[in-house]
Every structure is written in structure tokens, then in C-alpha cells.
């Protein structure tokens, strides 16, 4: 039997551990997907945003590229927002995009797509093989581009390419391209001099420091410096154990408050984060005059666009390990005064249930190794204050800011790490951007817990409109039942109306999270916090 491009591509997928295919199929992919070999696994999601979101969670948990298959213009177009999130979260994805039959593309037939450029600059690489026989090599290259560029790499494949005869040339070798592990000693010396001479240093950590080695190095460095440690705002992941006594909280997202927080520090060392991620535009500098800012990052884009006095482009874990060995210990320096937000008192008779009550109840029950996937804009500050990340990958969010990430990402994380409890905390408005993902959770037996905070409105948008002194034109949607939608998708769900029911349900469900194979949606009816300010 003649060896086909499809056969050769399957071998490439096997050699690069791309044996799970996340997809929502279309006609241009049928030739690739029909009668898959037994060692390849197909995972269906009911919308392309959920396809990419699930793959993003899967790749994040495994720390290696995942494979996505999208259907020509419609599929890629539907997935662009999720691909943007993968890029900003720096998650490697290999994305096969179907195209019409190569033999009549010149005539622009039905389903022919203008695909190169449709996703803008969010892919780290886009390949359009010149011949069918170039497809396997393009897929191999996409794996390397995705891994080294830390984002989605696309390969556009016409539907007839799969059945074409493969070349007799050997399979592309799995070239091992690794970043140099060594760190420039001169750069570390300069950084050590800057930080070691500081009278009042501070650390700011970010998503690119979210691994065991970086956490260990940063803890040692922070304890030698006896300085506060702040988390960057809008981070995709946590860069430091947030239950550590020197963890000071999350940086504010506006320049005025940022200057206040960092005032009094003569050196701010930022590790694994840009300098500085903000939300509203405000006039003025990021820090007060006289405060030096240094950056340690392995992301060249962050190094280029961050207004830092010194930037070191290298592994955050390795630089911080060396730095902790070189900076002088400061045993006599006072530890930073770090304030902690106490858990709110339970609501009294006639008082509404609020998001903070839910966060506090979760914090008191979930295990330290739990992965919390967040997408609840109006109650994110409550989550940050009350539900700390205590292990690497303990917190996951969409750094891009677009909605529709948390439900599918939680599913992907749990698929990749079935031994870890996974809890998604999602607003009801946010959940509707990716609600189709719940079908996949139910169908594939993914035992994640989805806590949906239901206030029947876009609360954060309401607050933003009120801050401008106006009235929002959008209505509430209190008639939407997320638990009803979940059940219609085959996913078990419960609706929780009061604090006692919340505690009873969590006491029942949380102990099962490590072993359960059935998802559960808890739609918790809450009142918006009237004091919340975005």
C-alpha cells in the first residue's frame, strides 16, 4: 500500500507527543480524521473557542505543545480570540487548519479560505506547504516554532494533501533546539550589585516564574532580602507562593496606585512579568523618581517593550538562584508589614450571598495542590485576596482578558493532570462565552468543579458605566439559567441559593475532587458587591 502524506504526518505527531487531537471537524478535515489509528485520541468540543481553550489548558498542564485541528475560515475565525489568549499566556499549540482541495483553489471554490493572516500576528508562525509532500515537515517545524515561540503555530493543509503519496525522504528528525541554560555572569553581577546595594528592595513576580525551580529561588531571594513580593496585575499564572508571609498581594492596574504601592522602594526587581501590565490609562510614570526597575525574563518581547533600567534576558529560575547566592543576607532588616484580608463573616439573616463568601468557603476547603482557573472579572479581587495559589499552576487565567477561557481550560488541565483537583471560578456572563465546553467535560468524564457566580448581569460593565457617570444601555439577563444550560449539555449541575447550602454542597463535593470522573456545575446565586471598583 502506498504511504501517504497522512501516514507520514501521523508519524510526525507520534514523535512529538501530539497524539491527542482537539477539534471541531468540518468537511475539509474529514480525509485527515476519518479512521484514526488507535494510538491517536480525538477530543470533540462544540465550538472552536472551546477547542483551543481546552488544548490551551492541556498544554499548560503538560508544559509542551498540544494539537488543534480547525475547519478553514469559519473554524479559524471562531478560534482567533482563543488563539490570542494562548499567545499572551505563552502556551505552545500546533494548529492544523483545513483548506479546500488544492486542485481548484485558484477558482476560489466554496469553503476556500483566505487563511494566512486571518489570525493576525497572534500565531508565532504560519506555514503553507508548497506541495502535499511538504506537510509532514511543516508540522514538525510547527512543533518547534510553537515550543520556542511559546504560542500557536499554524499549518494550512488543503484537503486533498492527506491522500497524496509521501516522499521517500526520511521523516524529519526531531531536532533538539534548546535555549542556553547558562546565564551571562556579567549580567548577574550587575543585577546583584543593584539589588544588593538597595536600601529597600521589592520583588514583583509574574506568570513566567510559575514553576518549582523559580518559586524555590524566589522564596530564597525574598527571604534573604526580607522584602515584600507583589504579583503582577492580570497575570495568567502565579509567580510566587501566595500564602508566604512576605507575599504582599497583587499590584494595582493604574499608575497612580502603582506608584503609591511601590513608593519607598529604591529598587524594584521584576521577575517573569512585563514592566508593568496596566488597564486604565493614567498620566505619569510607573514609579516615583529615584526608584530603579530591573527585569529578569526569558521572553524577548517583554524585555523589548518594558521600560526598565536593566533587563536580563535569561531563565528566571536560574538568574534568581544565582542572585540569591550573591546578594547579602539581611537578617536584621525588618520583615515587611503585609496586610491580610480576613475572611468575611457569614451573611446574616436577610443579607445577600456575595462572591467573597464563596471565595472564603472555597479557600477553607480546597487542597493546596488545587488548580483554580479564574474568569470572574467583577469578583477577581476577592479571589486574589481570599483564595491564594499555594503550588505552581495553582492559579490560571486569561492574560489576554477575553472571555470564554476558563471552562474549556479547566477541562484541558484536568485531562492532562487527572491527579490534581481543578476548580473553575467563573462569572455567569463569562460562562456563556464557552458554555459548550461543558458537553466535553461530561462526555469525556472530566471531574472538574465549575463554580459559576450568578448575578444575572455584566456587573463589571455596570460599574465601569457608573464610574463615567452614565447609565448602561445593556439589560440584565437574570432569566438565564446556567445550571439549566449545563444540564441540557449533559453536565450535572446544582443551583445554590444561600450560604448554608453553599457550605453543605462544598463539604460534600470538594473532598471528591481528586478522584471524581464526573464534572459538576454549581450555579451560586450572588449579589454584586456595591463597593467594587474595577
PDB file of N, CA, C and O in Angstrom, residues 201-206 209 214-215 217-232 238-251 261-262 265 267-271 320 335-340:
ATOM      1  N   UNK A 201      14.517  47.120  48.814  1.00  0.00           N
ATOM      2  CA  UNK A 201      14.112  46.461  47.572  1.00  0.00           C
ATOM      3  C   UNK A 201      12.707  45.894  47.656  1.00  0.00           C
ATOM      4  O   UNK A 201      12.157  45.697  48.747  1.00  0.00           O
ATOM      5  N   UNK A 202      12.131  45.633  46.495  1.00  0.00           N
ATOM      6  CA  UNK A 202      10.843  44.933  46.391  1.00  0.00           C
ATOM      7  C   UNK A 202      10.913  44.006  45.188  1.00  0.00           C
ATOM      8  O   UNK A 202      11.618  44.275  44.214  1.00  0.00           O
ATOM      9  N   UNK A 203      10.184  42.912  45.266  1.00  0.00           N
ATOM     10  CA  UNK A 203      10.086  41.970  44.165  1.00  0.00           C
ATOM     11  C   UNK A 203       8.687  42.031  43.569  1.00  0.00           C
ATOM     12  O   UNK A 203       7.691  42.162  44.293  1.00  0.00           O
ATOM     13  N   UNK A 204       8.626  41.937  42.243  1.00  0.00           N
ATOM     14  CA  UNK A 204       7.365  41.764  41.523  1.00  0.00           C
ATOM     15  C   UNK A 204       7.522  40.506  40.678  1.00  0.00           C
ATOM     16  O   UNK A 204       8.488  40.367  39.936  1.00  0.00           O
ATOM     17  N   UNK A 205       6.587  39.591  40.799  1.00  0.00           N
ATOM     18  CA  UNK A 205       6.693  38.310  40.101  1.00  0.00           C
ATOM     19  C   UNK A 205       5.531  38.158  39.126  1.00  0.00           C
ATOM     20  O   UNK A 205       4.491  38.798  39.264  1.00  0.00           O
ATOM     21  N   UNK A 206       5.745  37.274  38.130  1.00  0.00           N
ATOM     22  CA  UNK A 206       4.705  37.083  37.125  1.00  0.00           C
ATOM     23  C   UNK A 206       4.603  35.655  36.653  1.00  0.00           C
ATOM     24  O   UNK A 206       5.241  34.735  37.185  1.00  0.00           O
ATOM     25  N   UNK A 209       7.362  32.961  36.004  1.00  0.00           N
ATOM     26  CA  UNK A 209       8.086  32.396  37.145  1.00  0.00           C
ATOM     27  C   UNK A 209       7.281  31.283  37.810  1.00  0.00           C
ATOM     28  O   UNK A 209       7.585  30.895  38.940  1.00  0.00           O
ATOM     29  N   UNK A 214      11.682  28.137  39.926  1.00  0.00           N
ATOM     30  CA  UNK A 214      11.597  29.590  40.085  1.00  0.00           C
ATOM     31  C   UNK A 214      11.013  29.952  41.443  1.00  0.00           C
ATOM     32  O   UNK A 214      11.490  30.885  42.110  1.00  0.00           O
ATOM     33  N   UNK A 215       9.966  29.238  41.869  1.00  0.00           N
ATOM     34  CA  UNK A 215       9.387  29.519  43.180  1.00  0.00           C
ATOM     35  C   UNK A 215      10.426  29.337  44.281  1.00  0.00           C
ATOM     36  O   UNK A 215      10.553  30.165  45.183  1.00  0.00           O
ATOM     37  N   UNK A 217      13.709  29.477  44.087  1.00  0.00           N
ATOM     38  CA  UNK A 217      14.730  30.514  44.025  1.00  0.00           C
ATOM     39  C   UNK A 217      14.197  31.853  44.512  1.00  0.00           C
ATOM     40  O   UNK A 217      14.889  32.599  45.232  1.00  0.00           O
ATOM     41  N   UNK A 218      12.973  32.183  44.151  1.00  0.00           N
ATOM     42  CA  UNK A 218      12.394  33.461  44.564  1.00  0.00           C
ATOM     43  C   UNK A 218      12.127  33.497  46.064  1.00  0.00           C
ATOM     44  O   UNK A 218      12.303  34.545  46.702  1.00  0.00           O
ATOM     45  N   UNK A 219      11.689  32.384  46.631  1.00  0.00           N
ATOM     46  CA  UNK A 219      11.476  32.339  48.079  1.00  0.00           C
ATOM     47  C   UNK A 219      12.798  32.600  48.805  1.00  0.00           C
ATOM     48  O   UNK A 219      12.875  33.391  49.758  1.00  0.00           O
ATOM     49  N   UNK A 220      13.855  31.936  48.344  1.00  0.00           N
ATOM     50  CA  UNK A 220      15.158  32.131  48.988  1.00  0.00           C
ATOM     51  C   UNK A 220      15.620  33.574  48.829  1.00  0.00           C
ATOM     52  O   UNK A 220      16.127  34.196  49.777  1.00  0.00           O
ATOM     53  N   UNK A 221      15.459  34.137  47.633  1.00  0.00           N
ATOM     54  CA  UNK A 221      15.875  35.517  47.405  1.00  0.00           C
ATOM     55  C   UNK A 221      15.077  36.480  48.267  1.00  0.00           C
ATOM     56  O   UNK A 221      15.634  37.381  48.904  1.00  0.00           O
ATOM     57  N   UNK A 222      13.754  36.304  48.296  1.00  0.00           N
ATOM     58  CA  UNK A 222      12.905  37.203  49.088  1.00  0.00           C
ATOM     59  C   UNK A 222      13.252  37.121  50.570  1.00  0.00           C
ATOM     60  O   UNK A 222      13.279  38.147  51.278  1.00  0.00           O
ATOM     61  N   UNK A 223      13.539  35.922  51.056  1.00  0.00           N
ATOM     62  CA  UNK A 223      13.830  35.771  52.483  1.00  0.00           C
ATOM     63  C   UNK A 223      15.197  36.347  52.836  1.00  0.00           C
ATOM     64  O   UNK A 223      15.388  36.849  53.947  1.00  0.00           O
ATOM     65  N   UNK A 224      16.150  36.303  51.904  1.00  0.00           N
ATOM     66  CA  UNK A 224      17.444  36.948  52.160  1.00  0.00           C
ATOM     67  C   UNK A 224      17.303  38.467  52.149  1.00  0.00           C
ATOM     68  O   UNK A 224      17.921  39.163  52.961  1.00  0.00           O
ATOM     69  N   UNK A 225      16.491  38.965  51.238  1.00  0.00           N
ATOM     70  CA  UNK A 225      16.291  40.418  51.150  1.00  0.00           C
ATOM     71  C   UNK A 225      15.305  40.936  52.191  1.00  0.00           C
ATOM     72  O   UNK A 225      15.267  42.144  52.461  1.00  0.00           O
ATOM     73  N   UNK A 226      14.462  40.021  52.720  1.00  0.00           N
ATOM     74  CA  UNK A 226      13.402  40.392  53.672  1.00  0.00           C
ATOM     75  C   UNK A 226      12.539  41.516  53.099  1.00  0.00           C
ATOM     76  O   UNK A 226      12.245  42.522  53.753  1.00  0.00           O
ATOM     77  N   UNK A 227      12.114  41.315  51.847  1.00  0.00           N
ATOM     78  CA  UNK A 227      11.375  42.355  51.131  1.00  0.00           C
ATOM     79  C   UNK A 227       9.979  41.852  50.786  1.00  0.00           C
ATOM     80  O   UNK A 227       9.721  40.639  50.785  1.00  0.00           O
ATOM     81  N   UNK A 228       9.061  42.761  50.469  1.00  0.00           N
ATOM     82  CA  UNK A 228       7.732  42.332  50.023  1.00  0.00           C
ATOM     83  C   UNK A 228       7.789  41.787  48.600  1.00  0.00           C
ATOM     84  O   UNK A 228       8.646  42.165  47.794  1.00  0.00           O
ATOM     85  N   UNK A 229       6.854  40.887  48.300  1.00  0.00           N
ATOM     86  CA  UNK A 229       6.740  40.290  46.973  1.00  0.00           C
ATOM     87  C   UNK A 229       5.338  40.555  46.454  1.00  0.00           C
ATOM     88  O   UNK A 229       4.349  40.170  47.095  1.00  0.00           O
ATOM     89  N   UNK A 230       5.269  41.196  45.290  1.00  0.00           N
ATOM     90  CA  UNK A 230       3.989  41.525  44.672  1.00  0.00           C
ATOM     91  C   UNK A 230       3.804  40.678  43.421  1.00  0.00           C
ATOM     92  O   UNK A 230       4.765  40.366  42.717  1.00  0.00           O
ATOM     93  N   UNK A 231       2.569  40.342  43.129  1.00  0.00           N
ATOM     94  CA  UNK A 231       2.223  39.652  41.879  1.00  0.00           C
ATOM     95  C   UNK A 231       1.822  40.698  40.848  1.00  0.00           C
ATOM     96  O   UNK A 231       1.127  41.670  41.160  1.00  0.00           O
ATOM     97  N   UNK A 232       2.293  40.521  39.606  1.00  0.00           N
ATOM     98  CA  UNK A 232       1.879  41.425  38.537  1.00  0.00           C
ATOM     99  C   UNK A 232       0.355  41.405  38.395  1.00  0.00           C
ATOM    100  O   UNK A 232      -0.310  40.416  38.693  1.00  0.00           O
ATOM    101  N   UNK A 238       0.483  32.349  38.743  1.00  0.00           N
ATOM    102  CA  UNK A 238       1.101  32.913  39.939  1.00  0.00           C
ATOM    103  C   UNK A 238       2.602  32.670  39.896  1.00  0.00           C
ATOM    104  O   UNK A 238       3.051  31.582  39.544  1.00  0.00           O
ATOM    105  N   UNK A 239       3.394  33.666  40.301  1.00  0.00           N
ATOM    106  CA  UNK A 239       4.844  33.561  40.243  1.00  0.00           C
ATOM    107  C   UNK A 239       5.504  33.374  41.592  1.00  0.00           C
ATOM    108  O   UNK A 239       6.739  33.464  41.688  1.00  0.00           O
ATOM    109  N   UNK A 240       4.727  33.085  42.636  1.00  0.00           N
ATOM    110  CA  UNK A 240       5.272  33.009  43.992  1.00  0.00           C
ATOM    111  C   UNK A 240       4.193  32.381  44.867  1.00  0.00           C
ATOM    112  O   UNK A 240       3.001  32.564  44.602  1.00  0.00           O
ATOM    113  N   UNK A 241       4.569  31.628  45.912  1.00  0.00           N
ATOM    114  CA  UNK A 241       3.538  31.080  46.813  1.00  0.00           C
ATOM    115  C   UNK A 241       2.803  32.205  47.532  1.00  0.00           C
ATOM    116  O   UNK A 241       3.398  32.957  48.311  1.00  0.00           O
ATOM    117  N   UNK A 242       1.518  32.294  47.295  1.00  0.00           N
ATOM    118  CA  UNK A 242       0.759  33.436  47.786  1.00  0.00           C
ATOM    119  C   UNK A 242       0.313  33.293  49.239  1.00  0.00           C
ATOM    120  O   UNK A 242      -0.317  34.201  49.782  1.00  0.00           O
ATOM    121  N   UNK A 243       0.678  32.163  49.867  1.00  0.00           N
ATOM    122  CA  UNK A 243       0.463  32.030  51.301  1.00  0.00           C
ATOM    123  C   UNK A 243       1.745  32.301  52.084  1.00  0.00           C
ATOM    124  O   UNK A 243       1.783  32.156  53.308  1.00  0.00           O
ATOM    125  N   UNK A 244       2.808  32.716  51.401  1.00  0.00           N
ATOM    126  CA  UNK A 244       4.062  33.042  52.060  1.00  0.00           C
ATOM    127  C   UNK A 244       3.892  34.352  52.839  1.00  0.00           C
ATOM    128  O   UNK A 244       3.222  35.273  52.369  1.00  0.00           O
ATOM    129  N   UNK A 245       4.489  34.453  54.031  1.00  0.00           N
ATOM    130  CA  UNK A 245       4.266  35.674  54.838  1.00  0.00           C
ATOM    131  C   UNK A 245       4.777  36.958  54.197  1.00  0.00           C
ATOM    132  O   UNK A 245       4.349  38.048  54.593  1.00  0.00           O
ATOM    133  N   UNK A 246       5.661  36.857  53.196  1.00  0.00           N
ATOM    134  CA  UNK A 246       6.150  38.080  52.546  1.00  0.00           C
ATOM    135  C   UNK A 246       5.382  38.419  51.272  1.00  0.00           C
ATOM    136  O   UNK A 246       5.689  39.434  50.633  1.00  0.00           O
ATOM    137  N   UNK A 247       4.392  37.607  50.915  1.00  0.00           N
ATOM    138  CA  UNK A 247       3.589  37.945  49.745  1.00  0.00           C
ATOM    139  C   UNK A 247       2.669  39.105  50.093  1.00  0.00           C
ATOM    140  O   UNK A 247       1.871  39.030  51.030  1.00  0.00           O
ATOM    141  N   UNK A 248       2.769  40.177  49.317  1.00  0.00           N
ATOM    142  CA  UNK A 248       2.074  41.415  49.659  1.00  0.00           C
ATOM    143  C   UNK A 248       0.774  41.618  48.902  1.00  0.00           C
ATOM    144  O   UNK A 248       0.015  42.531  49.221  1.00  0.00           O
ATOM    145  N   UNK A 249       0.518  40.825  47.864  1.00  0.00           N
ATOM    146  CA  UNK A 249      -0.726  40.955  47.121  1.00  0.00           C
ATOM    147  C   UNK A 249      -0.470  41.222  45.648  1.00  0.00           C
ATOM    148  O   UNK A 249       0.640  41.048  45.136  1.00  0.00           O
ATOM    149  N   UNK A 250      -1.512  41.644  44.949  1.00  0.00           N
ATOM    150  CA  UNK A 250      -1.449  41.910  43.513  1.00  0.00           C
ATOM    151  C   UNK A 250      -1.304  43.407  43.262  1.00  0.00           C
ATOM    152  O   UNK A 250      -1.974  44.225  43.905  1.00  0.00           O
ATOM    153  N   UNK A 251      -0.438  43.732  42.320  1.00  0.00           N
ATOM    154  CA  UNK A 251      -0.243  45.143  42.013  1.00  0.00           C
ATOM    155  C   UNK A 251      -1.521  45.747  41.444  1.00  0.00           C
ATOM    156  O   UNK A 251      -2.249  45.095  40.690  1.00  0.00           O
ATOM    157  N   UNK A 261       1.989  52.103  45.834  1.00  0.00           N
ATOM    158  CA  UNK A 261       2.380  50.795  46.362  1.00  0.00           C
ATOM    159  C   UNK A 261       3.896  50.645  46.376  1.00  0.00           C
ATOM    160  O   UNK A 261       4.481  50.118  47.334  1.00  0.00           O
ATOM    161  N   UNK A 262       4.557  51.110  45.313  1.00  0.00           N
ATOM    162  CA  UNK A 262       5.998  50.911  45.184  1.00  0.00           C
ATOM    163  C   UNK A 262       6.811  52.079  45.739  1.00  0.00           C
ATOM    164  O   UNK A 262       8.047  52.036  45.716  1.00  0.00           O
ATOM    165  N   UNK A 265      10.473  52.190  47.841  1.00  0.00           N
ATOM    166  CA  UNK A 265      11.414  51.158  47.392  1.00  0.00           C
ATOM    167  C   UNK A 265      12.377  51.792  46.396  1.00  0.00           C
ATOM    168  O   UNK A 265      11.951  52.396  45.398  1.00  0.00           O
ATOM    169  N   UNK A 267      14.723  50.017  44.722  1.00  0.00           N
ATOM    170  CA  UNK A 267      14.926  49.070  43.627  1.00  0.00           C
ATOM    171  C   UNK A 267      13.731  48.127  43.585  1.00  0.00           C
ATOM    172  O   UNK A 267      13.344  47.555  44.609  1.00  0.00           O
ATOM    173  N   UNK A 268      13.150  47.976  42.397  1.00  0.00           N
ATOM    174  CA  UNK A 268      12.071  47.007  42.175  1.00  0.00           C
ATOM    175  C   UNK A 268      12.582  46.003  41.155  1.00  0.00           C
ATOM    176  O   UNK A 268      12.900  46.363  40.017  1.00  0.00           O
ATOM    177  N   UNK A 269      12.688  44.748  41.573  1.00  0.00           N
ATOM    178  CA  UNK A 269      13.126  43.674  40.684  1.00  0.00           C
ATOM    179  C   UNK A 269      11.903  42.914  40.200  1.00  0.00           C
ATOM    180  O   UNK A 269      11.164  42.331  41.006  1.00  0.00           O
ATOM    181  N   UNK A 270      11.671  42.948  38.890  1.00  0.00           N
ATOM    182  CA  UNK A 270      10.523  42.270  38.282  1.00  0.00           C
ATOM    183  C   UNK A 270      11.027  40.968  37.665  1.00  0.00           C
ATOM    184  O   UNK A 270      11.987  40.975  36.889  1.00  0.00           O
ATOM    185  N   UNK A 271      10.363  39.867  37.991  1.00  0.00           N
ATOM    186  CA  UNK A 271      10.804  38.546  37.544  1.00  0.00           C
ATOM    187  C   UNK A 271       9.657  37.835  36.829  1.00  0.00           C
ATOM    188  O   UNK A 271       8.594  37.606  37.418  1.00  0.00           O
ATOM    189  N   UNK A 320      17.562  33.924  39.395  1.00  0.00           N
ATOM    190  CA  UNK A 320      17.205  34.143  40.803  1.00  0.00           C
ATOM    191  C   UNK A 320      17.980  33.206  41.730  1.00  0.00           C
ATOM    192  O   UNK A 320      18.315  33.581  42.862  1.00  0.00           O
ATOM    193  N   UNK A 335      11.016  42.556  58.668  1.00  0.00           N
ATOM    194  CA  UNK A 335      10.171  41.941  57.648  1.00  0.00           C
ATOM    195  C   UNK A 335       9.099  42.940  57.210  1.00  0.00           C
ATOM    196  O   UNK A 335       8.640  43.764  58.003  1.00  0.00           O
ATOM    197  N   UNK A 336       8.680  42.872  55.967  1.00  0.00           N
ATOM    198  CA  UNK A 336       7.656  43.821  55.511  1.00  0.00           C
ATOM    199  C   UNK A 336       6.344  43.612  56.237  1.00  0.00           C
ATOM    200  O   UNK A 336       5.964  42.483  56.573  1.00  0.00           O
ATOM    201  N   UNK A 337       5.678  44.721  56.487  1.00  0.00           N
ATOM    202  CA  UNK A 337       4.344  44.650  57.090  1.00  0.00           C
ATOM    203  C   UNK A 337       3.344  44.344  55.985  1.00  0.00           C
ATOM    204  O   UNK A 337       3.071  45.183  55.125  1.00  0.00           O
ATOM    205  N   UNK A 338       2.834  43.139  55.997  1.00  0.00           N
ATOM    206  CA  UNK A 338       1.923  42.682  54.953  1.00  0.00           C
ATOM    207  C   UNK A 338       0.533  42.529  55.550  1.00  0.00           C
ATOM    208  O   UNK A 338       0.353  41.831  56.558  1.00  0.00           O
ATOM    209  N   UNK A 339      -0.427  43.200  54.946  1.00  0.00           N
ATOM    210  CA  UNK A 339      -1.799  43.101  55.449  1.00  0.00           C
ATOM    211  C   UNK A 339      -2.502  41.921  54.800  1.00  0.00           C
ATOM    212  O   UNK A 339      -2.264  41.600  53.632  1.00  0.00           O
ATOM    213  N   UNK A 340      -3.336  41.270  55.533  1.00  0.00           N
ATOM    214  CA  UNK A 340      -4.113  40.140  55.040  1.00  0.00           C
ATOM    215  C   UNK A 340      -5.596  40.451  55.202  1.00  0.00           C
ATOM    216  O   UNK A 340      -6.029  40.931  56.257  1.00  0.00           O
TER     217      UNK A 340
END
